[in-house]
Amino acid sequence: MRINLTQQYPIMDIQENLIFATNGNLVVCYKADLPEIHSLSEKDFEDLHGSWFQALKSLPVGTVIHKQDVYRKLPYSAGQLPNATFLEKATLAHFKDREYIAHESYLFFIWPKNKGLNKAKYVNPFKTVPKTLPEGLDESLTGFVGTVKDSIGFLNNSYKMDFAPMNQVQILSMTDTFFNGFNEGFDTDIVLNRDHAQIGDHFFNVLAINNETCFGETVHSSKTDDGFTSDDFVFHQGFIDGVGLKLDENHIVNQVIYLDDRHKWRKVLEKRLEELGKSSNFGTQNKVVHEKIGVILDQINRDDTARIVRGHLNVVFWAREARELAKIASKIKTEFKELDIVPYYSKGEERKNYLLNSYCCFSPNFSDEDLYVTDLKHALCLFINSTNYKSDATGIIFNDRQHNIPVLKDVWDERKKRIKARNFAIFAPTGEGKSFLANNILRQYFESGVRLVIIDLGGSYTKFAKLYPEQCITLRYEQGKSLGINPFYINGLHDLGPERFEDLTVFLLELFASGGKVAKAQEVAVKKILVHYYKNTIDDRHSLEGLYNFIRDHKDSLLLELSIDAAYFNTANFLHIMSEYVGDGLYSFLFEVNGDRSYTIEDKRLIVFELDEVKDNREVLSVMLKLIKSAIQRTIWTNRGEKGIILFDEFAKQLKFDNVLESVEFYYQAIRKQNGAIGIILQSINQLPSNSTSASILENTQVIYSLRNEKGYADLAERLNLSSHDLNQLKSIKNDLKGDRKYTEIFIKIGRESNIFRLEVPPEAYAAYLTEGPENDRIMRIYERTGDMRTAIMEFVQSNFQK
């Protein structure tokens, strides 16, 4: 048998998401957006099963529901990845064309022309019903479409699932792809012979669950995922997920449900039970069927909510070589055997029937002999409720746990759909790669236009900064050298608004008031002096020394001219204390200003403060912390329309600095008014003190990253109120640093959503993110010789990774 689709097209018309089929059936079409694989707990599967039942149980008698899940082996196109910078191009080249399984899930509601129990074994699906194209829906069809919309609305209220109406382009593409046998680059005919089924270059076959005897004792909404379950934690998967994504072959899973009249089927089953009872002594098979039908009848009679259905499940699979079909069939049988299910292997006419009726317009054509009878709750256990890891439109690149292909996760969440605060925390013991992970996240943020201020103790971002020398500045203490930052610099008078004067006032008061309590009168006095200074200083090289000299030169008339009482500003005290930072003062080099304007931080998009060398010098450290606040106020705070991130690396070590925790809490509160985020990196959550300040910080941290921790995750789970499934996910983290595709695994929780992701990077990014060890030393030596970090990385990669 040869079918030419162009001559026998199954669709007469499409109106929005409604198909008017040539055989008289009406099909309402939706595309499903399902939860990510591995993200669901046992309770989640139960809740989804309950949602399905509530949504479908009230559909009218005669409705046919067809859920179709299509799995195809495809090369990863990498079209969604950015491709502008050195590391972006390396990432795209590394992952492009990597094979993975693409999954598309559809949900069809069919109102068949023939709503009775099918008597004929085989129905010609291409037989055209002579009728004119309807101008609109009649009353019964309108009612059917209305109840379908109600059901979809109920399903969409579950935050884990979403069903969108398909449009004409999607419906035609789905239809053409199905009947073209998923061949690409050419159109072809369907050849269905007794010995084989072939469409173009692909050979097809089918395994089906088509009667009650196929099932074992019980079915469930989920089962244990043996691939990830261990002695101390349990992972769950959907009951038939083994023939879903995990099959790793080209195939389609079709689940068809006929919603029948409860009373009609009770009579049918009672009659069948009576007939089997008379012949039960003539064979074991009859006894088994007799018992199963008895159970179904008992359930219907006892449960008023039971909804009798007929159902059909099949797995259509294909390969380029006919001999490969036997191997795939063996894999599917093995998966079903794990579930105590015995599938039916169709041949000849039966196979043709199952293949054609797996198209949504034809799925009402299955006969009674192709359908099992059961309760709706039982049938819904066979639905597939998870899909691939899902990429957001934009975000940070991680990798999925299935195929190690890139996944974009929007951890910024501009529209705040998942999180209200985009602050993040990274938890990992020493040596597990937290700085590597931070480099990966921050580098991508930076290249997408986000400003960064990093407070670092270990030089973890040196190579990162040197990749972008014109846009970055590293501020570290070196005896006798300027810090390279001038809080008083302005590009012009337009820079001088109330907020700028407020910031400079806070900076000065913190510098010379030595942490003492500052009265409002003092603040007003300092602001008046600053305004007067800028108005009366023509030289655009404003600086701390310039302000000092201005106050010194006008000390006799300044307060009188500005109507400032001497009690509110002690000029002598100011000049005495600030003399340490100007002229010949001990720390004058910290604020030294020269003609090089490259040190203006407003022009920099990455500012790294390295505090490790000054941690024992209380005075310099105090100044550095004040400069950090000044830098944040002048960059991250300046433009609310521009995204900015403040990162505190090795946060636990920074906590020994006075007032750091309180300062960070201040940033957390202030960041709400800005278009920004705060990140902290800790070896353990217990390094954060158990007090109200820490509790406030954690409450406002809604993006969590955790790497592997051999000591366990109980404290993390307790203080962050993680779910039991979150904890199981954490316990399942495994790294592979020896295989061909080296990766670390990361637990990522964004609001309520969580999953395990992988971090696999190209060799160029690996070299850029290294923070210690002999390989890092080699790269830095090459950099010292070449003076260019990109050249150093490429030279290192060529010598280390090329075969």
PDB file of C-alpha atoms in Angstrom, residues 345-446:
ATOM      1  CA  TYR A 345       4.064  -6.487  18.670  1.00  0.00           C
ATOM      2  CA  SER A 346       1.957  -5.656  15.642  1.00  0.00           C
ATOM      3  CA  LYS A 347       2.588  -6.942  12.108  1.00  0.00           C
ATOM      4  CA  GLY A 348       1.178  -6.401   8.653  1.00  0.00           C
ATOM      5  CA  GLU A 349      -2.319  -4.892   8.551  1.00  0.00           C
ATOM      6  CA  GLU A 350      -2.340  -4.310  12.299  1.00  0.00           C
ATOM      7  CA  ARG A 351       0.891  -2.316  12.140  1.00  0.00           C
ATOM      8  CA  LYS A 352      -0.508  -0.176   9.309  1.00  0.00           C
ATOM      9  CA  ASN A 353      -3.647   0.418  11.364  1.00  0.00           C
ATOM     10  CA  TYR A 354      -1.681   1.516  14.436  1.00  0.00           C
ATOM     11  CA  LEU A 355       0.693   3.757  12.489  1.00  0.00           C
ATOM     12  CA  LEU A 356      -2.049   5.673  10.657  1.00  0.00           C
ATOM     13  CA  ASN A 357      -4.325   5.946  13.683  1.00  0.00           C
ATOM     14  CA  SER A 358      -1.496   7.529  15.649  1.00  0.00           C
ATOM     15  CA  TYR A 359      -2.310  10.761  13.793  1.00  0.00           C
ATOM     16  CA  CYS A 360      -4.710  12.920  15.815  1.00  0.00           C
ATOM     17  CA  CYS A 361      -7.501  13.119  13.185  1.00  0.00           C
ATOM     18  CA  PHE A 362      -7.572   9.315  12.934  1.00  0.00           C
ATOM     19  CA  SER A 363      -7.179   8.252  16.590  1.00  0.00           C
ATOM     20  CA  PRO A 364     -10.960   7.608  17.047  1.00  0.00           C
ATOM     21  CA  ASN A 365     -10.594   4.794  14.495  1.00  0.00           C
ATOM     22  CA  PHE A 366      -9.288   2.164  16.909  1.00  0.00           C
ATOM     23  CA  SER A 367     -11.716  -0.724  17.250  1.00  0.00           C
ATOM     24  CA  ASP A 368     -12.817  -2.437  20.440  1.00  0.00           C
ATOM     25  CA  GLU A 369     -10.148  -5.084  19.856  1.00  0.00           C
ATOM     26  CA  ASP A 370      -7.405  -2.450  20.012  1.00  0.00           C
ATOM     27  CA  LEU A 371      -8.510  -0.903  23.321  1.00  0.00           C
ATOM     28  CA  TYR A 372      -8.235  -1.836  26.958  1.00  0.00           C
ATOM     29  CA  VAL A 373     -11.051  -1.006  29.382  1.00  0.00           C
ATOM     30  CA  THR A 374     -10.276   0.641  32.678  1.00  0.00           C
ATOM     31  CA  ASP A 375     -10.904   3.611  34.942  1.00  0.00           C
ATOM     32  CA  LEU A 376      -9.705   7.097  33.929  1.00  0.00           C
ATOM     33  CA  LYS A 377      -7.394   7.281  36.968  1.00  0.00           C
ATOM     34  CA  HIS A 378      -5.664   4.109  35.820  1.00  0.00           C
ATOM     35  CA  ALA A 379      -5.267   5.364  32.249  1.00  0.00           C
ATOM     36  CA  LEU A 380      -3.797   8.699  33.391  1.00  0.00           C
ATOM     37  CA  CYS A 381      -0.930   6.897  35.115  1.00  0.00           C
ATOM     38  CA  LEU A 382       0.343   6.242  31.589  1.00  0.00           C
ATOM     39  CA  PHE A 383       0.670   9.949  30.731  1.00  0.00           C
ATOM     40  CA  ILE A 384       4.168  11.385  30.338  1.00  0.00           C
ATOM     41  CA  ASN A 385       4.446  14.496  32.501  1.00  0.00           C
ATOM     42  CA  SER A 386       8.033  15.672  32.058  1.00  0.00           C
ATOM     43  CA  THR A 387      10.198  16.931  29.244  1.00  0.00           C
ATOM     44  CA  ASN A 388      13.707  18.133  28.480  1.00  0.00           C
ATOM     45  CA  TYR A 389      15.436  20.842  30.429  1.00  0.00           C
ATOM     46  CA  LYS A 390      13.926  24.091  29.169  1.00  0.00           C
ATOM     47  CA  SER A 391      15.862  27.120  28.001  1.00  0.00           C
ATOM     48  CA  ASP A 392      14.618  30.603  28.740  1.00  0.00           C
ATOM     49  CA  ALA A 393      14.754  33.261  26.038  1.00  0.00           C
ATOM     50  CA  THR A 394      17.840  34.780  27.658  1.00  0.00           C
ATOM     51  CA  GLY A 395      19.992  33.900  30.617  1.00  0.00           C
ATOM     52  CA  ILE A 396      23.145  32.232  31.915  1.00  0.00           C
ATOM     53  CA  ILE A 397      24.321  29.111  30.069  1.00  0.00           C
ATOM     54  CA  PHE A 398      24.453  25.876  32.049  1.00  0.00           C
ATOM     55  CA  ASN A 399      24.037  22.305  30.767  1.00  0.00           C
ATOM     56  CA  ASP A 400      21.277  19.746  31.113  1.00  0.00           C
ATOM     57  CA  ARG A 401      21.711  16.406  32.856  1.00  0.00           C
ATOM     58  CA  GLN A 402      20.544  14.370  29.856  1.00  0.00           C
ATOM     59  CA  HIS A 403      22.846  15.278  26.999  1.00  0.00           C
ATOM     60  CA  ASN A 404      25.136  18.027  28.368  1.00  0.00           C
ATOM     61  CA  ILE A 405      23.701  20.502  25.877  1.00  0.00           C
ATOM     62  CA  PRO A 406      23.434  24.206  26.827  1.00  0.00           C
ATOM     63  CA  VAL A 407      20.411  25.426  28.765  1.00  0.00           C
ATOM     64  CA  LEU A 408      19.768  29.138  29.273  1.00  0.00           C
ATOM     65  CA  LYS A 409      18.343  29.945  32.707  1.00  0.00           C
ATOM     66  CA  ASP A 410      17.012  33.418  33.334  1.00  0.00           C
ATOM     67  CA  VAL A 411      18.346  33.992  36.846  1.00  0.00           C
ATOM     68  CA  TRP A 412      17.758  37.739  36.476  1.00  0.00           C
ATOM     69  CA  ASP A 413      14.011  37.409  35.812  1.00  0.00           C
ATOM     70  CA  GLU A 414      13.344  40.928  34.521  1.00  0.00           C
ATOM     71  CA  ARG A 415       9.568  40.500  34.784  1.00  0.00           C
ATOM     72  CA  LYS A 416       9.776  38.801  38.187  1.00  0.00           C
ATOM     73  CA  LYS A 417       7.721  35.782  37.139  1.00  0.00           C
ATOM     74  CA  ARG A 418       9.663  33.362  39.349  1.00  0.00           C
ATOM     75  CA  ILE A 419      11.472  35.528  41.876  1.00  0.00           C
ATOM     76  CA  LYS A 420      10.935  38.898  43.555  1.00  0.00           C
ATOM     77  CA  ALA A 421      14.617  39.386  44.426  1.00  0.00           C
ATOM     78  CA  ARG A 422      17.400  38.293  42.059  1.00  0.00           C
ATOM     79  CA  ASN A 423      20.114  38.160  44.735  1.00  0.00           C
ATOM     80  CA  PHE A 424      22.098  34.916  44.711  1.00  0.00           C
ATOM     81  CA  ALA A 425      24.345  32.786  46.898  1.00  0.00           C
ATOM     82  CA  ILE A 426      26.924  30.124  45.994  1.00  0.00           C
ATOM     83  CA  PHE A 427      27.729  27.382  48.525  1.00  0.00           C
ATOM     84  CA  ALA A 428      30.648  24.979  48.098  1.00  0.00           C
ATOM     85  CA  PRO A 429      33.581  23.680  50.169  1.00  0.00           C
ATOM     86  CA  THR A 430      37.149  24.527  49.193  1.00  0.00           C
ATOM     87  CA  GLY A 431      38.229  22.861  45.973  1.00  0.00           C
ATOM     88  CA  GLU A 432      34.741  22.162  44.589  1.00  0.00           C
ATOM     89  CA  GLY A 433      34.852  24.974  42.027  1.00  0.00           C
ATOM     90  CA  LYS A 434      32.832  27.851  43.471  1.00  0.00           C
ATOM     91  CA  SER A 435      35.174  30.501  41.985  1.00  0.00           C
ATOM     92  CA  PHE A 436      35.057  28.625  38.658  1.00  0.00           C
ATOM     93  CA  LEU A 437      31.253  28.745  38.779  1.00  0.00           C
ATOM     94  CA  ALA A 438      31.251  32.418  39.816  1.00  0.00           C
ATOM     95  CA  ASN A 439      33.552  33.293  36.902  1.00  0.00           C
ATOM     96  CA  ASN A 440      31.188  31.525  34.513  1.00  0.00           C
ATOM     97  CA  ILE A 441      28.122  33.359  35.824  1.00  0.00           C
ATOM     98  CA  LEU A 442      29.719  36.798  36.122  1.00  0.00           C
ATOM     99  CA  ARG A 443      31.502  36.604  32.751  1.00  0.00           C
ATOM    100  CA  GLN A 444      28.200  35.967  30.984  1.00  0.00           C
ATOM    101  CA  TYR A 445      26.469  38.732  32.918  1.00  0.00           C
ATOM    102  CA  PHE A 446      29.310  41.108  32.038  1.00  0.00           C
TER     103      PHE A 446
END
